[in-house]
CSV table of C-alpha atoms and ligand atoms in Angstrom, one decimal:
chain,number,residue,atom,x,y,z
A,25,MET,CA,21.0,35.1,-82.1
A,26,LEU,CA,17.6,35.4,-83.8
A,27,LYS,CA,17.4,37.9,-86.5
A,28,LEU,CA,14.3,40.1,-85.8
A,29,ASP,CA,13.4,40.7,-89.4
A,30,ALA,CA,10.0,41.9,-90.5
A,31,PHE,CA,8.1,41.8,-93.8
A,32,LEU,CA,6.7,45.0,-95.3
A,33,ILE,CA,3.8,44.3,-97.6
A,34,GLU,CA,1.9,46.6,-99.8
A,35,GLY,CA,-1.5,44.9,-100.2
A,36,GLY,CA,-3.9,44.8,-103.0
A,37,ARG,CA,-1.9,43.1,-105.8
A,38,LYS,CA,-3.3,40.1,-107.6
A,39,LEU,CA,-0.7,37.3,-107.7
A,40,LYS,CA,0.0,35.8,-111.1
A,41,GLY,CA,2.5,33.3,-112.3
A,42,SER,CA,4.0,30.0,-111.3
A,43,VAL,CA,5.5,28.8,-108.0
A,44,ARG,CA,7.7,25.9,-107.4
A,45,ILE,CA,6.7,24.1,-104.2
A,46,SER,CA,9.6,23.0,-101.9
A,47,GLY,CA,10.1,19.7,-100.2
A,48,SER,CA,8.1,19.1,-97.1
A,49,LYS,CA,9.6,20.3,-93.8
A,50,ASN,CA,7.6,17.9,-91.7
A,51,ALA,CA,8.6,14.9,-93.9
A,52,ALA,CA,12.3,15.9,-94.2
A,53,LEU,CA,12.8,16.2,-90.5
A,54,PRO,CA,12.1,12.6,-89.6
A,55,CYS,CA,13.8,11.3,-92.7
A,56,LEU,CA,17.0,13.2,-91.6
A,57,PHE,CA,16.7,11.6,-88.2
A,58,ALA,CA,16.2,8.2,-89.7
A,59,SER,CA,19.9,8.4,-90.7
A,60,LEU,CA,20.7,7.8,-87.0
A,61,LEU,CA,19.5,4.2,-87.5
A,62,THR,CA,22.5,3.3,-89.7
A,63,ASP,CA,26.2,3.9,-90.0
A,64,ASP,CA,26.0,3.9,-93.8
A,65,VAL,CA,25.7,7.1,-95.8
A,66,CYS,CA,22.1,8.5,-96.2
A,67,VAL,CA,21.3,11.0,-98.9
A,68,ILE,CA,18.1,12.9,-98.4
A,69,GLU,CA,17.0,15.0,-101.4
A,70,ASN,CA,14.4,17.8,-101.9
A,71,VAL,CA,15.1,19.1,-98.4
A,72,PRO,CA,14.0,22.7,-98.0
A,73,ASP,CA,16.4,25.4,-96.8
A,74,LEU,CA,14.7,26.4,-93.5
A,75,ARG,CA,15.6,27.3,-90.0
A,76,ASP,CA,14.1,24.0,-88.7
A,77,ILE,CA,16.2,22.0,-91.1
A,78,ARG,CA,19.3,23.8,-89.9
A,79,THR,CA,18.4,23.0,-86.4
A,80,ALA,CA,18.0,19.3,-87.4
A,81,VAL,CA,21.4,19.3,-89.0
A,82,ALA,CA,22.9,20.9,-85.9
A,83,LEU,CA,21.3,18.2,-83.8
A,84,LEU,CA,22.6,15.4,-86.0
A,85,GLN,CA,26.1,17.0,-85.8
A,86,GLN,CA,25.8,17.3,-82.0
A,87,LEU,CA,24.9,13.5,-81.9
A,88,GLY,CA,28.2,12.9,-83.8
A,89,LYS,CA,27.0,12.6,-87.4
A,90,LYS,CA,28.9,14.1,-90.3
A,91,VAL,CA,26.5,16.1,-92.4
A,92,VAL,CA,27.2,17.8,-95.7
A,93,ARG,CA,24.5,20.0,-97.2
A,94,LYS,CA,24.5,21.1,-100.9
A,95,ASN,CA,21.4,23.0,-102.0
A,96,SER,CA,18.4,20.7,-101.3
A,97,ARG,CA,20.6,17.6,-100.9
A,98,VAL,CA,21.7,16.5,-97.5
A,99,GLU,CA,24.3,13.8,-97.1
A,100,ILE,CA,24.6,12.2,-93.7
A,101,GLY,CA,27.7,10.1,-93.2
A,102,PRO,CA,28.7,7.8,-90.4
A,103,ALA,CA,29.2,9.0,-86.8
A,104,ARG,CA,32.6,8.9,-85.3
A,105,ARG,CA,30.9,8.0,-82.1
A,106,LEU,CA,27.1,8.3,-81.9
A,107,GLN,CA,26.0,10.2,-78.8
A,108,HIS,CA,22.7,9.7,-77.1
A,109,HIS,CA,22.2,13.2,-75.7
A,110,ALA,CA,20.0,15.9,-77.4
A,111,SER,CA,20.6,19.2,-75.6
A,112,TYR,CA,18.0,21.7,-74.4
A,113,ASP,CA,19.6,24.3,-76.6
A,114,LEU,CA,18.5,22.5,-79.8
A,115,VAL,CA,15.3,20.9,-78.6
A,116,ARG,CA,13.9,24.2,-77.3
A,117,ARG,CA,14.4,25.6,-80.8
A,118,MET,CA,12.3,22.9,-82.4
A,119,ARG,CA,9.8,20.5,-80.8
A,120,ALA,CA,10.2,18.0,-83.5
A,121,SER,CA,13.7,17.3,-82.1
A,122,VAL,CA,12.1,14.8,-79.8
A,123,VAL,CA,11.8,12.5,-82.8
A,124,VAL,CA,15.5,11.6,-82.4
A,125,MET,CA,14.5,9.6,-79.4
A,126,GLY,CA,13.2,6.6,-81.2
A,127,PRO,CA,16.2,6.1,-83.5
A,128,LEU,CA,18.7,6.7,-80.7
A,129,LEU,CA,16.9,4.2,-78.4
A,130,ALA,CA,16.9,1.6,-81.3
A,131,ARG,CA,20.6,2.1,-82.1
A,132,LEU,CA,22.2,2.7,-78.7
A,133,GLY,CA,19.7,1.3,-76.2
A,134,LYS,CA,19.5,4.7,-74.6
A,135,ALA,CA,18.5,8.2,-75.4
A,136,ARG,CA,18.6,11.4,-73.3
A,137,VAL,CA,16.5,14.2,-74.8
A,138,SER,CA,15.6,17.5,-73.4
A,139,LEU,CA,11.8,17.9,-72.8
A,140,PRO,CA,10.4,20.4,-75.2
A,141,GLY,CA,9.5,23.7,-73.7
A,142,GLY,CA,6.2,24.2,-71.9
A,143,CYS,CA,6.1,20.5,-70.7
A,144,SER,CA,5.3,19.8,-67.2
A,145,ILE,CA,7.0,17.0,-65.3
A,146,GLY,CA,5.2,13.9,-66.5
A,147,ALA,CA,5.7,15.1,-70.0
A,148,ARG,CA,2.1,15.2,-71.1
A,149,PRO,CA,2.7,16.6,-74.6
A,150,ILE,CA,5.0,13.6,-75.4
A,151,ASN,CA,3.3,11.1,-73.2
A,152,PHE,CA,2.2,9.0,-76.2
A,153,HIS,CA,5.8,8.9,-77.4
A,154,LEU,CA,6.9,7.7,-74.0
A,155,GLN,CA,4.1,5.2,-73.6
A,156,ALA,CA,5.1,3.6,-76.9
A,157,PHE,CA,8.8,3.3,-75.8
A,158,LYS,CA,7.7,1.7,-72.5
A,159,LYS,CA,5.6,-0.8,-74.4
A,160,LEU,CA,8.6,-1.7,-76.5
A,161,GLY,CA,10.5,-2.4,-73.2
A,162,ALA,CA,12.2,0.9,-72.4
A,163,ALA,CA,12.5,2.4,-68.9
A,164,ILE,CA,11.7,6.1,-68.8
A,165,ARG,CA,13.0,8.6,-66.3
A,166,VAL,CA,12.4,12.4,-66.3
A,167,GLU,CA,15.1,14.3,-64.5
A,168,GLU,CA,16.5,17.9,-64.6
A,169,GLY,CA,14.4,18.7,-67.7
A,170,TYR,CA,15.6,15.7,-69.6
A,171,VAL,CA,13.8,12.5,-70.4
A,172,GLU,CA,15.9,9.5,-70.4
A,173,ALA,CA,14.9,6.2,-72.0
A,174,THR,CA,16.9,3.0,-71.6
A,175,ALA,CA,16.3,-0.4,-73.1
A,176,PRO,CA,19.1,-3.0,-73.6
A,177,VAL,CA,16.6,-4.8,-75.9
A,178,LEU,CA,13.5,-3.5,-77.6
A,179,ARG,CA,10.8,-6.1,-78.2
A,180,GLY,CA,8.0,-5.8,-80.8
A,181,ARG,CA,4.5,-5.3,-79.3
A,182,ARG,CA,1.0,-4.1,-80.1
A,183,ILE,CA,0.8,-0.4,-79.3
A,184,ARG,CA,-2.5,1.5,-79.5
A,185,PHE,CA,-2.2,5.2,-79.5
A,186,PRO,CA,-4.9,7.2,-77.6
A,187,PHE,CA,-4.8,9.7,-80.5
A,188,PRO,CA,-3.1,9.3,-83.9
A,189,SER,CA,-0.2,11.6,-83.1
A,190,VAL,CA,2.2,12.3,-85.9
A,191,GLY,CA,5.3,12.7,-83.8
A,192,ALA,CA,4.5,9.7,-81.6
A,193,THR,CA,3.9,7.5,-84.6
A,194,GLU,CA,7.2,8.6,-86.1
A,195,ASN,CA,9.1,7.9,-82.9
A,196,ALA,CA,7.5,4.5,-82.3
A,197,LEU,CA,8.1,3.5,-86.0
A,198,MET,CA,11.8,4.4,-85.8
A,199,ALA,CA,12.2,2.5,-82.5
A,200,ALA,CA,10.4,-0.5,-83.8
A,201,VAL,CA,12.3,-1.0,-87.1
A,202,LEU,CA,15.3,-2.5,-85.2
A,203,ALA,CA,13.3,-4.1,-82.4
A,204,GLU,CA,13.1,-7.9,-82.0
A,205,GLY,CA,9.9,-9.3,-83.6
A,206,LYS,CA,6.7,-7.7,-84.8
A,207,THR,CA,5.3,-4.4,-83.7
A,208,VAL,CA,1.8,-3.3,-84.6
A,209,LEU,CA,0.9,0.3,-84.3
A,210,LEU,CA,-2.8,0.8,-83.9
A,211,ASN,CA,-4.6,4.2,-84.3
A,212,ALA,CA,-1.4,5.4,-86.0
A,213,ALA,CA,-1.2,8.7,-87.8
A,214,ARG,CA,-1.9,8.5,-91.5
A,215,GLU,CA,-0.4,11.8,-92.6
A,216,PRO,CA,1.6,11.7,-95.9
A,217,GLU,CA,4.7,12.6,-93.8
A,218,ILE,CA,4.4,9.3,-92.0
A,219,GLN,CA,4.0,7.5,-95.3
A,220,ASP,CA,7.2,9.2,-96.6
A,221,LEU,CA,9.1,8.3,-93.5
A,222,ALA,CA,8.0,4.7,-93.8
A,223,GLU,CA,9.1,4.7,-97.5
A,224,CYS,CA,12.5,6.1,-96.5
A,225,LEU,CA,12.9,3.4,-93.8
A,226,ARG,CA,11.9,0.7,-96.3
A,227,SER,CA,14.5,1.9,-98.7
A,228,MET,CA,17.0,1.4,-95.8
A,229,GLY,CA,15.9,-2.2,-95.4
A,230,ALA,CA,13.1,-1.9,-92.8
A,231,ARG,CA,10.1,-4.2,-93.1
A,232,ILE,CA,7.0,-2.0,-92.8
A,233,HIS,CA,3.5,-2.5,-94.1
A,234,GLY,CA,0.2,-0.6,-93.7
A,235,HIS,CA,1.7,2.9,-93.5
A,236,GLY,CA,-0.9,5.3,-94.7
A,237,THR,CA,-3.6,3.4,-92.8
A,238,GLY,CA,-4.3,3.4,-89.1
A,239,THR,CA,-2.5,0.1,-88.6
A,240,ILE,CA,1.2,-0.1,-89.3
A,241,VAL,CA,3.0,-3.4,-89.0
A,242,ILE,CA,6.7,-3.5,-88.5
A,243,ASP,CA,8.9,-6.7,-88.6
A,244,GLY,CA,12.1,-5.8,-86.8
A,245,VAL,CA,15.4,-6.3,-88.6
A,246,PRO,CA,18.9,-6.5,-87.1
A,247,SER,CA,20.3,-3.6,-89.0
A,248,LEU,CA,19.5,-1.0,-91.7
A,249,HIS,CA,21.7,0.3,-94.6
A,250,GLY,CA,22.1,3.6,-96.3
A,251,THR,CA,19.7,5.1,-98.8
A,252,ARG,CA,19.0,7.9,-101.2
A,253,HIS,CA,15.5,9.3,-100.6
A,254,VAL,CA,13.6,12.1,-102.2
A,255,VAL,CA,11.2,14.0,-99.8
A,256,ILE,CA,7.6,14.6,-100.8
A,257,PRO,CA,6.4,18.1,-101.7
A,258,ASP,CA,5.2,20.4,-98.9
A,259,ARG,CA,1.5,20.2,-98.9
A,260,ILE,CA,1.1,23.0,-96.4
A,261,GLU,CA,3.3,25.4,-98.4
A,262,ALA,CA,1.2,24.4,-101.4
A,263,GLY,CA,-2.0,25.0,-99.5
A,264,THR,CA,-0.7,28.4,-98.4
A,265,PHE,CA,0.0,29.5,-102.0
A,266,LEU,CA,-3.4,28.3,-103.1
A,267,ALA,CA,-4.9,30.5,-100.4
A,268,ALA,CA,-2.7,33.3,-101.7
A,269,ALA,CA,-4.2,33.0,-105.2
A,270,ALA,CA,-7.7,33.0,-103.7
A,271,ILE,CA,-7.2,35.9,-101.2
A,272,THR,CA,-5.6,38.2,-103.9
A,273,ARG,CA,-8.1,37.2,-106.6
A,274,GLY,CA,-5.2,36.0,-108.6
A,275,ARG,CA,-4.1,33.1,-110.7
A,276,LEU,CA,-1.2,30.8,-109.7
A,277,LEU,CA,0.2,27.6,-111.1
A,278,LEU,CA,1.8,25.5,-108.4
A,279,ARG,CA,4.5,23.1,-109.7
A,280,ARG,CA,6.0,20.1,-108.0
A,281,VAL,CA,3.0,19.3,-105.8
A,282,ASN,CA,1.2,16.1,-104.9
A,283,PRO,CA,-2.5,17.0,-105.4
A,284,ALA,CA,-3.5,13.7,-103.7
A,285,HIS,CA,-2.1,15.0,-100.4
A,286,LEU,CA,-4.2,18.2,-100.7
A,287,SER,CA,-7.7,16.8,-101.3
A,288,ALA,CA,-9.3,18.3,-98.2
A,289,VAL,CA,-7.8,21.7,-99.0
A,290,LEU,CA,-8.8,21.5,-102.6
A,291,ASN,CA,-12.3,20.5,-101.7
A,292,ALA,CA,-12.7,23.4,-99.4
A,293,LEU,CA,-11.4,25.8,-102.0
A,294,ARG,CA,-13.7,24.3,-104.7
A,295,ARG,CA,-16.7,24.7,-102.4
A,296,ALA,CA,-15.6,28.3,-101.9
A,297,GLY,CA,-15.8,28.8,-105.7
A,298,LEU,CA,-12.1,29.0,-106.6
A,299,ARG,CA,-11.4,27.5,-110.1
A,300,LEU,CA,-8.9,24.6,-109.8
A,301,GLU,CA,-7.3,22.6,-112.5
A,302,VAL,CA,-5.5,19.6,-111.1
A,303,GLY,CA,-2.8,17.8,-113.0
A,304,ARG,CA,-0.4,15.0,-111.9
A,305,SER,CA,2.1,17.3,-110.2
A,306,GLU,CA,0.6,20.7,-110.9
A,307,ILE,CA,-2.4,22.7,-109.7
A,308,LEU,CA,-3.7,25.8,-111.4
A,309,ALA,CA,-5.8,28.0,-109.1
A,310,ALA,CA,-7.7,30.9,-110.6
A,311,TRP,CA,-10.1,33.4,-109.0
A,312,THR,CA,-12.9,33.9,-111.4
A,313,LYS,CA,-15.8,35.1,-109.2
A,314,PRO,CA,-16.4,36.3,-105.6
A,315,LEU,CA,-15.9,33.4,-103.2
A,316,ARG,CA,-18.5,31.9,-100.8
A,317,PRO,CA,-17.9,31.4,-97.1
A,318,VAL,CA,-17.0,27.8,-96.2
A,319,SER,CA,-17.2,26.4,-92.6
A,320,LEU,CA,-14.9,23.6,-91.6
A,321,LYS,CA,-13.3,21.6,-88.8
A,322,THR,CA,-9.7,20.6,-88.7
A,323,ARG,CA,-9.2,16.9,-88.6
A,324,VAL,CA,-6.3,14.4,-88.8
A,325,TYR,CA,-5.4,13.3,-92.3
A,326,PRO,CA,-7.2,13.0,-94.7
A,327,GLY,CA,-9.2,15.7,-93.1
A,328,PHE,CA,-8.6,19.5,-93.3
A,329,PRO,CA,-5.1,20.1,-91.8
A,330,THR,CA,-4.7,22.1,-88.6
A,331,ASP,CA,-1.6,23.6,-90.3
A,332,MET,CA,-3.9,25.3,-92.8
A,333,GLN,CA,-6.5,26.6,-90.3
A,334,ALA,CA,-5.0,30.0,-89.8
A,335,GLN,CA,-4.6,30.6,-93.5
A,336,TRP,CA,-8.3,29.6,-94.0
A,337,MET,CA,-9.3,32.1,-91.4
A,338,ALA,CA,-7.5,34.9,-93.2
A,339,LEU,CA,-9.2,33.9,-96.4
A,340,MET,CA,-12.7,33.7,-94.9
A,341,ALA,CA,-12.2,37.1,-93.3
A,342,THR,CA,-12.1,38.5,-96.8
A,343,VAL,CA,-15.1,36.6,-98.2
A,344,ASN,CA,-18.6,38.0,-97.8
A,345,GLY,CA,-20.7,36.0,-95.4
A,346,LYS,CA,-20.5,34.0,-92.2
A,347,SER,CA,-18.3,31.0,-91.7
A,348,ARG,CA,-17.2,28.9,-88.7
A,349,ILE,CA,-13.8,27.2,-88.2
A,350,THR,CA,-13.5,24.6,-85.5
A,351,GLU,CA,-10.1,23.5,-84.3
A,352,THR,CA,-10.1,20.0,-83.1
A,353,ILE,CA,-6.3,19.1,-83.0
A,354,PHE,CA,-4.8,21.9,-80.8
A,355,GLU,CA,-6.4,23.7,-77.9
A,356,ASN,CA,-5.0,27.1,-78.4
A,357,ARG,CA,-4.5,27.8,-82.0
A,358,PHE,CA,-6.4,31.0,-82.7
A,359,LEU,CA,-3.6,33.5,-81.8
A,360,HIS,CA,-3.7,34.9,-85.4
A,361,ALA,CA,-7.4,35.9,-84.8
A,362,GLN,CA,-6.4,38.7,-82.5
A,363,GLU,CA,-4.1,40.2,-85.1
A,364,LEU,CA,-6.7,39.8,-87.9
A,365,LEU,CA,-9.1,41.8,-85.7
A,366,ARG,CA,-6.6,44.6,-85.6
A,367,MET,CA,-6.8,44.7,-89.4
A,368,GLY,CA,-10.5,45.1,-89.3
A,369,ALA,CA,-11.7,41.5,-89.5
A,370,ALA,CA,-14.8,40.5,-87.5
A,371,ILE,CA,-14.0,37.2,-85.7
A,372,ASP,CA,-15.6,35.8,-82.6
A,373,ILE,CA,-13.8,33.1,-80.7
A,374,ARG,CA,-16.1,30.7,-78.9
A,375,GLY,CA,-14.0,27.9,-77.3
A,376,ALA,CA,-12.6,25.7,-80.1
A,377,ALA,CA,-14.7,27.6,-82.7
A,378,ALA,CA,-14.1,30.8,-84.5
A,379,VAL,CA,-17.1,32.6,-86.2
A,380,ILE,CA,-16.0,34.9,-88.9
A,381,GLU,CA,-18.2,37.6,-90.4
A,382,GLY,CA,-16.3,37.9,-93.6
A,383,GLY,CA,-16.1,40.7,-96.1
A,384,ARG,CA,-15.0,43.6,-94.0
A,385,ARG,CA,-12.2,45.6,-95.7
A,386,LEU,CA,-8.9,44.7,-94.1
A,387,SER,CA,-6.4,47.5,-93.6
A,388,GLY,CA,-2.7,47.2,-93.2
A,389,CYS,CA,-1.1,47.7,-89.8
A,390,PRO,CA,1.8,46.3,-87.8
A,391,LEU,CA,1.2,42.7,-86.8
A,392,MET,CA,3.0,40.3,-84.5
A,393,VAL,CA,3.6,36.7,-85.6
A,394,SER,CA,3.0,34.1,-82.8
A,395,ASP,CA,3.8,30.9,-84.6
A,396,LEU,CA,4.6,29.5,-88.0
A,397,ARG,CA,1.2,29.1,-89.6
A,398,ALA,CA,-0.3,32.1,-87.8
A,399,GLY,CA,2.5,34.0,-89.6
A,400,ALA,CA,1.4,32.6,-92.9
A,401,ALA,CA,-2.1,33.8,-92.3
A,402,LEU,CA,-1.0,37.3,-91.5
A,403,VAL,CA,1.1,37.5,-94.7
A,404,LEU,CA,-2.0,36.4,-96.6
A,405,ALA,CA,-4.1,39.0,-94.9
A,406,GLY,CA,-1.4,41.6,-95.6
A,407,LEU,CA,-1.4,40.7,-99.3
A,408,ALA,CA,-5.2,41.3,-99.5
A,409,ALA,CA,-5.3,44.4,-97.2
A,410,GLN,CA,-5.5,48.0,-98.2
A,411,GLY,CA,-2.2,49.8,-97.5
A,412,ARG,CA,0.9,48.7,-95.8
A,413,THR,CA,1.3,45.8,-93.4
A,414,LYS,CA,4.3,45.3,-91.3
A,415,VAL,CA,4.7,41.6,-90.2
A,416,LEU,CA,7.0,41.4,-87.2
A,417,ARG,CA,8.8,38.3,-85.9
A,418,VAL,CA,9.3,36.8,-89.3
A,419,TYR,CA,11.7,34.2,-87.8
A,420,HIS,CA,8.7,32.0,-87.1
A,421,LEU,CA,8.0,32.0,-90.9
A,422,ASP,CA,11.6,31.2,-91.6
A,423,ARG,CA,11.2,28.0,-89.7
A,424,GLY,CA,8.8,26.6,-92.3
A,425,TYR,CA,8.6,28.6,-95.5
A,426,GLU,CA,11.5,28.5,-97.9
A,427,ARG,CA,12.3,32.0,-99.3
A,428,MET,CA,8.7,33.0,-98.8
A,429,GLU,CA,9.0,36.6,-99.7
A,430,ARG,CA,11.1,35.8,-102.9
A,431,LYS,CA,8.5,33.3,-104.1
A,432,LEU,CA,5.7,35.8,-103.4
A,433,ARG,CA,7.6,38.7,-105.1
A,434,ALA,CA,8.2,36.5,-108.2
A,435,VAL,CA,4.4,36.3,-108.7
A,436,GLY,CA,3.8,40.0,-108.2
A,437,ALA,CA,3.5,40.6,-104.5
A,438,ARG,CA,5.0,43.8,-103.1
A,439,ILE,CA,6.8,42.3,-100.1
A,440,ARG,CA,10.2,42.9,-98.7
A,441,ARG,CA,12.2,41.9,-95.7
A,442,ILE,CA,13.7,44.5,-93.5
A,443,ALA,CA,16.0,44.2,-90.5
A,444,GLN,CA,14.6,45.5,-87.3
B,30,UD1,C1,2.9,17.4,-86.3
B,30,UD1,C2,3.4,18.5,-87.2
B,30,UD1,C3,2.5,19.8,-87.0
B,30,UD1,C4,1.1,19.5,-87.1
B,30,UD1,C5,0.7,18.3,-86.2
B,30,UD1,C6,-0.8,17.9,-86.4
B,30,UD1,C7,5.8,18.1,-87.4
B,30,UD1,C8,7.1,18.5,-87.2
B,30,UD1,N1,4.8,18.8,-86.9
B,30,UD1,O1,3.1,17.9,-84.9
B,30,UD1,O2,2.9,20.7,-88.0
B,30,UD1,O3,0.3,20.6,-86.8
B,30,UD1,O4,1.5,17.2,-86.5
B,30,UD1,O5,-1.0,17.5,-87.7
B,30,UD1,O6,5.5,17.1,-88.1
B,30,UD1,N2,-0.4,14.9,-78.1
B,30,UD1,C9,-0.4,14.5,-76.8
B,30,UD1,N3,0.5,13.7,-76.4
B,30,UD1,C10,1.5,13.3,-77.2
B,30,UD1,C11,1.5,13.7,-78.5
B,30,UD1,C12,0.5,14.5,-79.0
B,30,UD1,O7,-1.3,14.9,-76.0
B,30,UD1,O8,2.4,12.5,-76.7
B,30,UD1,C13,-1.5,15.8,-78.6
B,30,UD1,C14,-1.0,17.2,-79.0
B,30,UD1,O9,-0.9,18.0,-77.8
B,30,UD1,C15,-2.0,17.7,-80.0
B,30,UD1,C16,-2.4,16.4,-80.7
B,30,UD1,O10,-2.0,15.3,-79.8
B,30,UD1,O11,-3.1,18.2,-79.4
B,30,UD1,C17,-1.7,16.2,-82.1
B,30,UD1,O12,-0.3,16.3,-82.0
B,30,UD1,P1,0.7,15.5,-82.9
B,30,UD1,O13,0.0,14.8,-84.0
B,30,UD1,O14,1.6,14.7,-82.1
B,30,UD1,O15,1.5,16.7,-83.5
B,30,UD1,P2,3.1,16.9,-83.7
B,30,UD1,O16,3.7,15.6,-84.1
B,30,UD1,O17,3.7,17.6,-82.5
């Protein structure tokens, strides 16, 4: 049962203090799934405590793995008998579950995974994943809502992605590490989460080069061994707290971050006029003067991340002047705009672009969260708004932000969770 909690926010407080950034959700998920590639023990550290991670652990357990979780450390032991079937019940809760397909196919020669919700037959939203498996020699069948891949042997090939998809790159990478011969992934995703997965796989004995560039070369090995891997910091959580400092005219020190992963976000904030001091693993963000509007387009890494687009819109809604945000990665990712309008923002959606007439006073009201990052944007807007904001459907936020309200409260926000 989903808990229908809400956040109550009293806006208008400047945030001040320091925040410890958690491990990256999007890096932790594929690293946890990489444990399917071996029977040895894998220890994954700096794993955030989130709903998506709990779903991943449940999925690993359903596949037969023994999983022990202690704080941010997850230990995955051998499977009594590794299963090849990922049920609808778990995949529908989290799209990223489809990334078990590559490792299962590599280990067992078969994988049967529910198609994520919203997919039509033909599986368009995971078509790049499936095309990669086919290239490696798998036969693909879609039946009764499940996609089944079978391949007695996987053989290394050159695979060119039509788009540098993060999930498809992860799936192909994990299928290729145990394939016979050399695989070359062209137009591969370059996101830090891919680099982290590749490092995790290398620490298990995989032979991978070029991760972090658009061409990843994998020399297949017969088997992988266990590992202990520490997940990278969450660049989107970090970006969200930087936006929180900016929108509340506050001053926050972010600890345990990797500033190199945040360059596009830091550049945008600098252009807006936020003062930033960047250390090795810390960032100090301080509001010192009214910010300027900054227009941007979302891009694949190292461009401005689509997962920060909603938060940027909330910030721009509070900044005097006109800005334009263009979403180039996802077609329908402006659902937060409708809610921001209800708070008094002036935003005009024109296809893939949103034009924001910033600087109107936002006022608190009940808001409905439609997805994870939209939820983050609404919390930010609530922190800046006058009066009380009630953010409904907080379960979306619980998928990706570890103890968000506690972290915000610790730096001076008036926010609390209430049961509905
Ligand atoms: C991952 C991230 C998500 C982020 C996104 C883009 C995880 C768990 N999630 O999602 O937070 O917003 O990267 O940075 O890591 N596409 C296809 N066919 C495919 C695969 C993708 O058409 O087979 C399209 C998608 O519909 C989308 C675009 O490619 O328009 C990018 O998607 P992709 O990079 O695959 O995102 P995810 O891996 O799902």
